[in-house]
Each structure stands twice: as C-alpha cells, then as structure tokens.
Short mmCIF file of C-alpha atoms and ligand atoms in Angstrom, two decimals:
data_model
loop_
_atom_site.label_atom_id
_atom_site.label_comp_id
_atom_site.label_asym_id
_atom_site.label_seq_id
_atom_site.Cartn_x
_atom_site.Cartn_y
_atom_site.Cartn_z
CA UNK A 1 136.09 320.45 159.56
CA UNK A 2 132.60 319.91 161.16
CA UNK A 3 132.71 321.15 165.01
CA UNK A 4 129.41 319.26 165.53
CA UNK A 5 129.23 315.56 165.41
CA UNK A 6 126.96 312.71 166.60
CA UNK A 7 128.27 309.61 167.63
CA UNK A 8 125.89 306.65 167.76
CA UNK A 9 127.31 304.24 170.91
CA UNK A 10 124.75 301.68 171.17
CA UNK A 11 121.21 300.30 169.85
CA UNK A 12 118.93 297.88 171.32
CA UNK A 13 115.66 297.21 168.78
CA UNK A 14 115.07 300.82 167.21
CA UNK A 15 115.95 302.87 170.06
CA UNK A 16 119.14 304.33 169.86
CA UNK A 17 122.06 305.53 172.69
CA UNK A 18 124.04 308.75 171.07
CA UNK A 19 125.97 312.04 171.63
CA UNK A 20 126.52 315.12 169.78
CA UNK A 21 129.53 316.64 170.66
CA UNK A 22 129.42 320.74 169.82
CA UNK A 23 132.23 323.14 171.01
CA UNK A 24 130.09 323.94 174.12
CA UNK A 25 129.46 320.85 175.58
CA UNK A 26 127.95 317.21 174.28
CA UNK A 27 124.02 316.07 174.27
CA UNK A 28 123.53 313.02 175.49
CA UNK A 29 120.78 311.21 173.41
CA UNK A 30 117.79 310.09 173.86
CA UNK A 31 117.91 313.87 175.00
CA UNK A 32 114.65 316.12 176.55
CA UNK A 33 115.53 319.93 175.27
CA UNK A 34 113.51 322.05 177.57
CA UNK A 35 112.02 324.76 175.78
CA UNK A 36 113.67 328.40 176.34
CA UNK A 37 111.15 330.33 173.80
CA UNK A 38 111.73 333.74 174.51
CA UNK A 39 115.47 333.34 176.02
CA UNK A 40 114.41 331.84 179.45
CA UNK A 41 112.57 328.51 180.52
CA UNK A 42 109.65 329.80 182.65
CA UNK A 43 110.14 329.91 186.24
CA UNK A 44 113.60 328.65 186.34
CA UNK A 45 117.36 329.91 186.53
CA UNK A 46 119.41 328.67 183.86
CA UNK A 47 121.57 326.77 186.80
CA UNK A 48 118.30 325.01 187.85
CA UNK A 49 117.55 324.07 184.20
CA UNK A 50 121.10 322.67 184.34
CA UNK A 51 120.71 320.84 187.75
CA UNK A 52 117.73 319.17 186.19
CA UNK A 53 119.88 317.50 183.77
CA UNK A 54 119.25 319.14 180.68
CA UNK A 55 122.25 319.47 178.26
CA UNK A 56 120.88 321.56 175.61
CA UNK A 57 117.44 323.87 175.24
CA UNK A 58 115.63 325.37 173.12
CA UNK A 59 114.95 328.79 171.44
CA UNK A 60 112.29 330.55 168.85
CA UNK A 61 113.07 332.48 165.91
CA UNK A 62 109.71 333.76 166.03
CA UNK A 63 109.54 335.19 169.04
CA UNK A 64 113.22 336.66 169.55
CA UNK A 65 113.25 338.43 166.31
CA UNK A 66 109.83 340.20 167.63
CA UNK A 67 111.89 340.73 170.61
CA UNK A 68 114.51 341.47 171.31
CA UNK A 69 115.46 341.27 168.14
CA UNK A 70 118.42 339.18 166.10
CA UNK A 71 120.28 342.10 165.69
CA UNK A 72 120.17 343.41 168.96
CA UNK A 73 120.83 339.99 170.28
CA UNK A 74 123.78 340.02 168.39
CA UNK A 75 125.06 343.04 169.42
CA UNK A 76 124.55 341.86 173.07
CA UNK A 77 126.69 338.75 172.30
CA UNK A 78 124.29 336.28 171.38
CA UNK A 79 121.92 333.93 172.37
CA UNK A 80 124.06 331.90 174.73
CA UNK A 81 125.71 335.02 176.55
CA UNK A 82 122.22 337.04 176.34
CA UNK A 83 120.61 334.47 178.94
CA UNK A 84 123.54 333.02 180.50
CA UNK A 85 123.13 329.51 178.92
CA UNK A 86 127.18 328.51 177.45
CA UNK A 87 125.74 324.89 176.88
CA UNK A 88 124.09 323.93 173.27
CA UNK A 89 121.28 325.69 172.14
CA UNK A 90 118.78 324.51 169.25
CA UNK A 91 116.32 327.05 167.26
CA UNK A 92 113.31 326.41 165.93
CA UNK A 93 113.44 328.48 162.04
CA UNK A 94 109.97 330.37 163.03
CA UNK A 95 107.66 328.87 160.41
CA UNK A 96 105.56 326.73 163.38
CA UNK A 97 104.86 329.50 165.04
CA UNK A 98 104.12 332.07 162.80
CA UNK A 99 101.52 329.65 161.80
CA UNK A 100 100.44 328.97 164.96
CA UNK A 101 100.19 332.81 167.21
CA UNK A 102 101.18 335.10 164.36
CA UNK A 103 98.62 337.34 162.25
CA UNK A 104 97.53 338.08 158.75
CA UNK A 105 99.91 335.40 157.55
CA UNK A 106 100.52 335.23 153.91
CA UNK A 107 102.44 332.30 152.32
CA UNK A 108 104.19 332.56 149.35
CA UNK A 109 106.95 330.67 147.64
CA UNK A 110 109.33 333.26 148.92
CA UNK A 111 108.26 332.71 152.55
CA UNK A 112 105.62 334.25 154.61
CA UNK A 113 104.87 337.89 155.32
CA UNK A 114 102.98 338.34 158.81
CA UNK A 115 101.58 341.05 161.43
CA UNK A 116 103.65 340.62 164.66
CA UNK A 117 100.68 339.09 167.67
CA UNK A 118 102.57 341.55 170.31
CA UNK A 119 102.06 344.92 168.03
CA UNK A 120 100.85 344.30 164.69
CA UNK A 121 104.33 345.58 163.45
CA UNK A 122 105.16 343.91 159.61
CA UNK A 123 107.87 340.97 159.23
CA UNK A 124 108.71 338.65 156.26
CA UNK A 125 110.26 335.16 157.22
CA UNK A 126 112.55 333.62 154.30
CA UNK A 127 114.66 330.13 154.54
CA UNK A 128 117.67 332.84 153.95
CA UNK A 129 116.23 335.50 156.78
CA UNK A 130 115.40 332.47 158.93
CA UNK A 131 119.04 331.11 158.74
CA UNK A 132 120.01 334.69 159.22
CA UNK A 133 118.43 334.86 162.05
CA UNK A 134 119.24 331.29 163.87
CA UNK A 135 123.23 332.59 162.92
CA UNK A 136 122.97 335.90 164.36
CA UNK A 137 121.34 334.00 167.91
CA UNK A 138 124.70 331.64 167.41
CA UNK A 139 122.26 329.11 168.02
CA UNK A 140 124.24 325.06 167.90
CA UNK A 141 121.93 323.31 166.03
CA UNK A 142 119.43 325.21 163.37
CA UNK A 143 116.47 324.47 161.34
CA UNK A 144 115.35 324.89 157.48
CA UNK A 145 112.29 327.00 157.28
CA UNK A 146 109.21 324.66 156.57
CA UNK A 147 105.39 324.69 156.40
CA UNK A 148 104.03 322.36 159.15
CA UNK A 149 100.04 321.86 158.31
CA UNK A 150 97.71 320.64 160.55
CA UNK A 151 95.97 317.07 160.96
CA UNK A 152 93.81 315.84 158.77
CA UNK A 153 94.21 317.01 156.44
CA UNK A 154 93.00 316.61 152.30
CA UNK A 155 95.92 314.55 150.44
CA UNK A 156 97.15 317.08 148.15
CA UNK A 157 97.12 319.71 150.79
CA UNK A 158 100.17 317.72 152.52
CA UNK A 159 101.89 317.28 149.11
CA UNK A 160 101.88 320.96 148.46
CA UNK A 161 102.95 321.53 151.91
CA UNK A 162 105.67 318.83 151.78
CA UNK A 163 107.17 320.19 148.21
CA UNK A 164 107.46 323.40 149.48
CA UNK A 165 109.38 322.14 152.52
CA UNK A 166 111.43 320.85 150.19
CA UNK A 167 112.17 323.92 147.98
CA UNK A 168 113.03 325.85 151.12
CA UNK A 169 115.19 322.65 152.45
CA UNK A 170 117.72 323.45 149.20
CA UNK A 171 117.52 327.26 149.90
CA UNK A 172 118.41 326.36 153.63
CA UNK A 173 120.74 324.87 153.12
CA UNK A 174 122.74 327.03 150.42
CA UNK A 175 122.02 330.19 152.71
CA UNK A 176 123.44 327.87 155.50
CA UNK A 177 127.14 328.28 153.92
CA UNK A 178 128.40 325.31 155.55
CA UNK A 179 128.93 326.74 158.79
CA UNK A 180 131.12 324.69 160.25
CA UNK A 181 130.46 325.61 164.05
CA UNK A 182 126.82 324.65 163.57
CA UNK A 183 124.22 322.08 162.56
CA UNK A 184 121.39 322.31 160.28
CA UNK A 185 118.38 319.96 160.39
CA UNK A 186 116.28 319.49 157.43
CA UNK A 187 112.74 319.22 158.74
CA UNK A 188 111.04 315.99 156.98
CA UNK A 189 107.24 316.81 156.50
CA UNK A 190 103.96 315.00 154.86
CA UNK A 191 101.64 314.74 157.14
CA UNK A 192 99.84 311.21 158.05
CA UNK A 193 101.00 309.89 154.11
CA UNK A 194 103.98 307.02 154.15
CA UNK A 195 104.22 307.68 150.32
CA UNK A 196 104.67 312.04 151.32
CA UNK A 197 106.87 311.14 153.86
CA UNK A 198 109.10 308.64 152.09
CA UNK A 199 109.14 311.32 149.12
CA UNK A 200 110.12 313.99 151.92
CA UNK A 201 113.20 311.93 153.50
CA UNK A 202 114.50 311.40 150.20
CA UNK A 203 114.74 314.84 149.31
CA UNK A 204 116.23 316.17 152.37
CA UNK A 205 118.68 313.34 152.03
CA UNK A 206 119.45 314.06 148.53
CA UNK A 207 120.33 317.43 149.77
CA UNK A 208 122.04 317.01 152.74
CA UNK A 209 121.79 317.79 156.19
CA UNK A 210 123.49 317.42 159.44
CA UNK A 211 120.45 316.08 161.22
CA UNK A 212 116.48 315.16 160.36
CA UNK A 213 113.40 316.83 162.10
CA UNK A 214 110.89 314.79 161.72
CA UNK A 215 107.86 317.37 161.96
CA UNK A 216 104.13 317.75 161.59
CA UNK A 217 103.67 315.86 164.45
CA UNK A 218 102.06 316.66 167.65
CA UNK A 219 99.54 319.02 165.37
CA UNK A 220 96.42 317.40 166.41
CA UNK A 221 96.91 313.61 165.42
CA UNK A 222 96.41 310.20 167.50
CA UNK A 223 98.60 309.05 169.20
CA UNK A 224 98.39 305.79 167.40
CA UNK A 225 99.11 307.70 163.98
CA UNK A 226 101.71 309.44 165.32
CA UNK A 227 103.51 306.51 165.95
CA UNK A 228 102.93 304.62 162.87
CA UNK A 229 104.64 307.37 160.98
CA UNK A 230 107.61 307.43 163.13
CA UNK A 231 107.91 303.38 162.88
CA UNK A 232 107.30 303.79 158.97
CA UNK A 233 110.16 307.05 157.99
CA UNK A 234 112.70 306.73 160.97
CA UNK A 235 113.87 303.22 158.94
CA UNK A 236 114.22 305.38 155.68
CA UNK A 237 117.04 308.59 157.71
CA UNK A 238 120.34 307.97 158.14
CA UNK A 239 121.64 305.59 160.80
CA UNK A 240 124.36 308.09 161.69
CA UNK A 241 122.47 311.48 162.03
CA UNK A 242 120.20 312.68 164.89
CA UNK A 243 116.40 312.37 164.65
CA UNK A 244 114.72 315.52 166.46
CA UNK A 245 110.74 314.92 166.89
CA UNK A 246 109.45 318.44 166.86
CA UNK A 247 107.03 319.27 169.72
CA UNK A 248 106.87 316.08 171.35
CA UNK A 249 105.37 315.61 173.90
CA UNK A 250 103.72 313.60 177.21
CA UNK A 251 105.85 310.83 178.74
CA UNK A 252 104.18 308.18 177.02
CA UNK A 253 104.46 309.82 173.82
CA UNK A 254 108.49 310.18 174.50
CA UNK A 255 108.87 306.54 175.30
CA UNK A 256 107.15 305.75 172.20
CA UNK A 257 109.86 307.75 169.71
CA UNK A 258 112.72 306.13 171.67
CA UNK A 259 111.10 303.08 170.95
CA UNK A 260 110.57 303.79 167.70
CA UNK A 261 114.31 305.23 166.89
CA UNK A 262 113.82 309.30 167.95
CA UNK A 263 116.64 310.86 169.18
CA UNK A 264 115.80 314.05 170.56
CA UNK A 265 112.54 315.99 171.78
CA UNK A 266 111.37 319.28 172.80
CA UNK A 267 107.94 320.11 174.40
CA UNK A 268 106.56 322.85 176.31
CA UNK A 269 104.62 320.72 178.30
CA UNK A 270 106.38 319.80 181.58
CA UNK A 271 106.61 323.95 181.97
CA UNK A 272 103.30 324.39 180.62
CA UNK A 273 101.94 321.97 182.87
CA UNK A 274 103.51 322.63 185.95
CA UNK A 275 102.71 326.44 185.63
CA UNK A 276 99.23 325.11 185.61
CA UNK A 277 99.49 322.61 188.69
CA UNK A 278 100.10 319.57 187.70
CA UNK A 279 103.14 317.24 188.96
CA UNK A 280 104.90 314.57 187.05
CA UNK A 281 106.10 311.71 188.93
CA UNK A 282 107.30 308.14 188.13
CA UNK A 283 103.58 307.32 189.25
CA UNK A 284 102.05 309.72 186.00
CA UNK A 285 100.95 312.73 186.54
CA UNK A 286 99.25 314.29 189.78
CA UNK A 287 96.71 317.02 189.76
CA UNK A 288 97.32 319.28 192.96
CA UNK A 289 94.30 321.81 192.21
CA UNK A 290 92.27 318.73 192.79
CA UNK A 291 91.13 319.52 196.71
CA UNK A 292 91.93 315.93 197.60
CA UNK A 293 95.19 317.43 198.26
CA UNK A 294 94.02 319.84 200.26
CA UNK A 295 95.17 317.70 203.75
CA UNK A 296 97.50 315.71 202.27
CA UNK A 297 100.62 315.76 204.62
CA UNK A 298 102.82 313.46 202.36
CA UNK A 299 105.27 314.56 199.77
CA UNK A 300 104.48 313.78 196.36
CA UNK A 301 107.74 310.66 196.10
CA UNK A 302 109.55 309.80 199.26
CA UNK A 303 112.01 307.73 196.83
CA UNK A 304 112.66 310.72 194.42
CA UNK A 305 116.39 311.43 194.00
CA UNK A 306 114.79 315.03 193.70
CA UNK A 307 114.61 316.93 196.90
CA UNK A 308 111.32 319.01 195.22
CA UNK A 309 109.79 315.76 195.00
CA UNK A 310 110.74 314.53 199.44
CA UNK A 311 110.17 318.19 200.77
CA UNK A 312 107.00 319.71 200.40
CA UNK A 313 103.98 318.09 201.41
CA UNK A 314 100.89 317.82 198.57
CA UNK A 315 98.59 320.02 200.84
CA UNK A 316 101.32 323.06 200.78
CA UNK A 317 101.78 322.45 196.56
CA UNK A 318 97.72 322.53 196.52
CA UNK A 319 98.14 325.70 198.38
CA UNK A 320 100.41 327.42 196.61
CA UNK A 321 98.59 326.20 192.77
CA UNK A 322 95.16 327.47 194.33
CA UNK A 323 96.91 330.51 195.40
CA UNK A 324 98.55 331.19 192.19
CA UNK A 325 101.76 331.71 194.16
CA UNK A 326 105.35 332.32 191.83
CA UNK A 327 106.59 329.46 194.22
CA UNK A 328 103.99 327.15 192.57
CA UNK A 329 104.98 327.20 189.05
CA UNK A 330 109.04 326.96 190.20
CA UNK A 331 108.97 324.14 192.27
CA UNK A 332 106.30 322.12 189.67
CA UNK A 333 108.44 323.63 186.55
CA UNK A 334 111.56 321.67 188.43
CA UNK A 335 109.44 318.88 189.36
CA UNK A 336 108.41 317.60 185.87
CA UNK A 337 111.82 319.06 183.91
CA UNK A 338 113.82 316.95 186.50
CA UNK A 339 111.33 313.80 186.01
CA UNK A 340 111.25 314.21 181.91
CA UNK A 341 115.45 314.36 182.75
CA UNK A 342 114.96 311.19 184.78
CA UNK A 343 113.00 309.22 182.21
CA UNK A 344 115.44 310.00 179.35
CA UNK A 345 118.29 309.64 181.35
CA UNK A 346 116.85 306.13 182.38
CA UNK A 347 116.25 305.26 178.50
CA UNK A 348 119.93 305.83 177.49
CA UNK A 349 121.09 303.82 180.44
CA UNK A 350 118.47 300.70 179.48
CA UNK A 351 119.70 301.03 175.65
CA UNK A 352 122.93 300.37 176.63
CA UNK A 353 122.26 297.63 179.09
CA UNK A 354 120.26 295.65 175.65
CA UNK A 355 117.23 296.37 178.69
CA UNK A 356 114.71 298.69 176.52
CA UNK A 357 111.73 296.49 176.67
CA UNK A 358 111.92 295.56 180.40
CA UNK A 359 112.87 299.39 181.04
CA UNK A 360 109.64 300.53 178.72
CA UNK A 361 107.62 297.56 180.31
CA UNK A 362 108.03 298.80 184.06
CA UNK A 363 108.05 302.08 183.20
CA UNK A 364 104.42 301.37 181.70
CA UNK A 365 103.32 299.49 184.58
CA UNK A 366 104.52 302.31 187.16
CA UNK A 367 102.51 304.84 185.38
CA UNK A 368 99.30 302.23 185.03
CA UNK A 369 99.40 301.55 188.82
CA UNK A 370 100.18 304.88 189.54
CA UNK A 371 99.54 306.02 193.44
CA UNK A 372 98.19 309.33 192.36
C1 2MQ B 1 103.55 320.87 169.87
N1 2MQ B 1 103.57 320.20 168.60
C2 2MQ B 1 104.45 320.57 167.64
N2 2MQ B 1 104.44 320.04 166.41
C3 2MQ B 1 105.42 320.69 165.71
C4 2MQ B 1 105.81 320.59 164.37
C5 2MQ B 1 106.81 321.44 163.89
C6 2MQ B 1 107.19 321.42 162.49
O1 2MQ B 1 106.66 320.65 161.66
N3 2MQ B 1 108.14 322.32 162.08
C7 2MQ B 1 108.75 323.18 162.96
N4 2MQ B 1 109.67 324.02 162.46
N5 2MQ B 1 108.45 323.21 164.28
C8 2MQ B 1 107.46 322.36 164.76
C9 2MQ B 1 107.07 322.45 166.14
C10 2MQ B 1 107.73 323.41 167.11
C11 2MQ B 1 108.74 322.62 167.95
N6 2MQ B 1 109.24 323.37 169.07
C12 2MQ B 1 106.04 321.61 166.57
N7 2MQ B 1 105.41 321.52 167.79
#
C-alpha cells in the first residue's frame, strides 16, 4: 500500500492547505522546496536549510549522474544519507536541464543523447534510465522525463513537444513499477495553448500519476500568461493530488500559484539571489551592492523573527557583497530561504483561517510600500 499520501485539509477560493505524508517526514503545503542541485543548497548546512523551515528539497538528475554518479550514489547509501538530508527529497528527471546547460543534444523518441557541459563525456537520458536514476538517488517524490520548450513558441512546435511528453509519461510510468515507497509526478506540458494543455492533463490523468507538474513555465513567459495558464489547467487535475509548479519563482509569482491552486514550488532564486547580494524581506527585495548601504547602521527588519534579519547592520552586508566574502552569500542564502519559508508558511496558515485574500492583499501592499 502507497507509503506516500497527500491529504488536502482545507481550501479557501483556489488556494489549497495540504500535506504529504512520506516515511521520512510530511510536507506541509503550500510548500517552498529549496533547490539542492548537486546534493547541497549553496552556502548552507543541511541543519540551516532545516531551521529555515523547509520540509523537503530538491535534487537534479542531470547533474548527479555527471557527478557523482547514480551508481556511486547508491553505493554510498543514497541521496538522503550522501548529504545528510533524512527528510523528503524530490528529483527533477533531467530533461530541463539537459536542455538548458548540456551539449550537442539530440532528441529522439527514445530520449536524448548529450555531451556532458563539465567534460564532454557521452550520456543518453531515457524515461526508463531517468526513473533509474531518480530510484537509485532514493529520491521521495520523482518525475517522468519530458521535453519542456521554450516561450513563444510556433503552435505545432508545443504539440509535438506536448505528445512526446506524453509518450514518455506512459513509459514513466511502466518503468516506475509502482514503487510503493515513492511518488511519481507526471509533468503536464503545452506551452501558452489551453487546448495543448487541456489535451496534456487528460493524458497524464488517463495514465495515472501520484502527483501533476505543471511545467513549461518560468521559460521566458509573462507573468500575466503564466498565470492565465495556471487559472485555466489547475481546474482540469485532480482535487486530491499535489500540483508542483516547476521552477517557480519570485515572491509575487508564488503568491500568484497559491492563489491560483499550486501546491508546491521550487526555484533557485532566493540562493541565486542572495549569492549575488540581494536580500528578501517582507518589504521586497533589497539591493545591498547598491552603495546607499554603504553607512547604513540599521539591520535590514528589526521585527524579523529571523535573527539574520535583527543582527547585522546593512553597511556590514554591503561590505561583505562588495567584498565577495563566503559570509555574504550564507547569511543572504538564509535570509531569503527563511523569508520564502515565512511567506508560505503564512499562506497555509491564512488558507485555513478562510483569510487568503486579506493575507495576499497585505502581503501586496507590504511589498508596494516597501522601506527598501
Ligand atoms: C526556472 N524555470 C523553470 N521552468 C521549468 C520547467 C520544467 C519542465 O517543464 N520540466 C522539468 N522537468 N523541469 C522544469 C524546470 C526545472 C525545475 N527545477 C523548470 N524551471
């Protein structure tokens, strides 16, 4: 019997209050997965990543089977014991990124053959290898292999795209075995197209899965577009599965696919960003290269219930972003996983209050007046 369930507790308009219970621990959504890529979240300690709030995070087929390796992975124990992480982990099935840093890709209906962007060394990602892969990291919750194109894109480009999604959906999931200690997503794709999209849910569903991805997203689009697909195909999933929005995103954009009946979300950005000096706060975000900073004795949120946020003045964070200093890209990776924590955290309590348009409302307004 399935080890890995999701229990929907509450609703208020589209946005949803949820929990998947997996033997390592639960995931409380709306959930924020910080993104582990290569078996660590930059800059931070596992127990940090923890402290943040985060109940589950996320790893990349692509880039552990360059290296370390599934195999040797494996033979170390796994994913979870590799990196000391024992809570959930989700894995991406590769195909994003092979797209997106590998080399000499060639696609075919039996996957894609590429040149590894570290040595050049040959690989060949299948739906079966890629499910091989995800089982060998003991990853919690696993994705189909899919083709995610980039926006805009010509019409029949995103059909072809979408179909093949499909095909490798049904070879997913048969080389998935119904593993009973995992879940497997299928990854709902065509593009900006309600009529590609509605044609995509309907064939994952017809399939199976244990959760939807709802991806090629985040590849480029509006905003604005972005969100009319999500109000258009989160309607036509199942009620009782999660909804994981693939690469997503800014604050804004988060609040958005809660609003609009997401689930769960993974982004690079809050690491991404702080490595690169800028702070998230309940204000938006703060840039602390800008030299404004430079004499700035105050901390960046007195109120914060995060210390990171009450002890360092903004002239020492300046200091240590123009400096380039290690310190910099900890403290600012805590900063903005801890306030991306905060704001989901925040969400699930409003949903179950029946409070999600005064929550999204003051949320809005604290970002617009924003004391930057
Ligand atoms: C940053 N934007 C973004 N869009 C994505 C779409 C897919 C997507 O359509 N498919 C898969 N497999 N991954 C995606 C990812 C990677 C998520 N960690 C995306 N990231």
């Amino acid at each position: 019997m399935k080890q890995v369930t999701f229990t929907l507790s509450a609703t208020d308009g589209m946005a949803r209050r949820g929990r998947i219970d997996t033997p390592r621990g639960e995931i409380n959504t709306p959930a924020f997965m910080p993104v582990g890529t290569a078996g660590t979240v930059k800059a931070m300690y596992p127990e940090q990543v923890r402290d943040t709030g985060a109940d589950i995070l996320l790893g990349n087929t692509y880039h552990l089977m360059l290296r370390p390796g599934a195999e040797r992975v494996a033979s170390l124990g796994g994913l979870h014991t590799f990196m000391n992480w024992e809570r959930p982990i989700l894995t991406d099935s590769g195909g994003f990124q092979v797209m997106s840093l590998a080399k000499l890709r060639k696609l075919t209906e039996r996957g894609v053959t590429f040149k590894s962007h570290i040595d050049g060394s040959a690989y060949e990602l299948t739906p079966e290898r890629s499910i091989e892969i995800q089982t060998l990291l003991d990853s919690d919750i696993i994705m189909q292999l899919d083709e995610c194109i980039a926006l805009p894109a010509e019409r029949k480009e995103m059909e072809r795209a979408m179909e093949l999604s499909i095909r490798w959906a049904d070879r997913s999931k048969t080389a998935f075995n119904n593993q009973q200690n995992r879940m497997l997503f299928g990854i709902v794709q065509g593009g900006d197209d309600a009529e590609l999209r509605s044609r995509s849910a309907a064939g994952l569903q017809s399939i199976g899965f244990d959760g939807y991805s709802i991806g090629g997203l985040a590849v480029g689009e509006p905003q604005e577009v972005m969100f009319r697909v999500l109000s258009d195909i989160t309607p036509e999933l199942p009620a009782d599965k999660p909804r994981y929005l693939m690469g997503v995103g800014k604050p804004d954009d988060i609040l958005g696919g809660i609003e609009r009946g997401v689930d769960m979300f993974d982004c690079v950005h809050p690491t991404r960003a702080g490595r690169h000096g800028h702070a998230y706060t309940r204000f938006g975000v703060i840039n602390l290269k800008n030299a404004r900073h430079r004499d700035d004795h105050r901390p960046l949120d007195e109120a914060s219930p995060n210390p990171n946020c009450r002890r360092w003045s903004r002239a020492y964070l300046h200091h240590l972003v123009k400096t380039e200093e290690i310190l910099g890209a900890m403290v600012l990776s805590q900063i903005n996983l801890a306030y991306y924590q905060e704001l989901t955290a925040r969400a699930r309590a409003a949903i179950e209050a029946g409070r999600m348009t005064d929550f999204a409302a003051e949320t809005r307004a604290a970002w617009a007046a924003g004391d930057l």
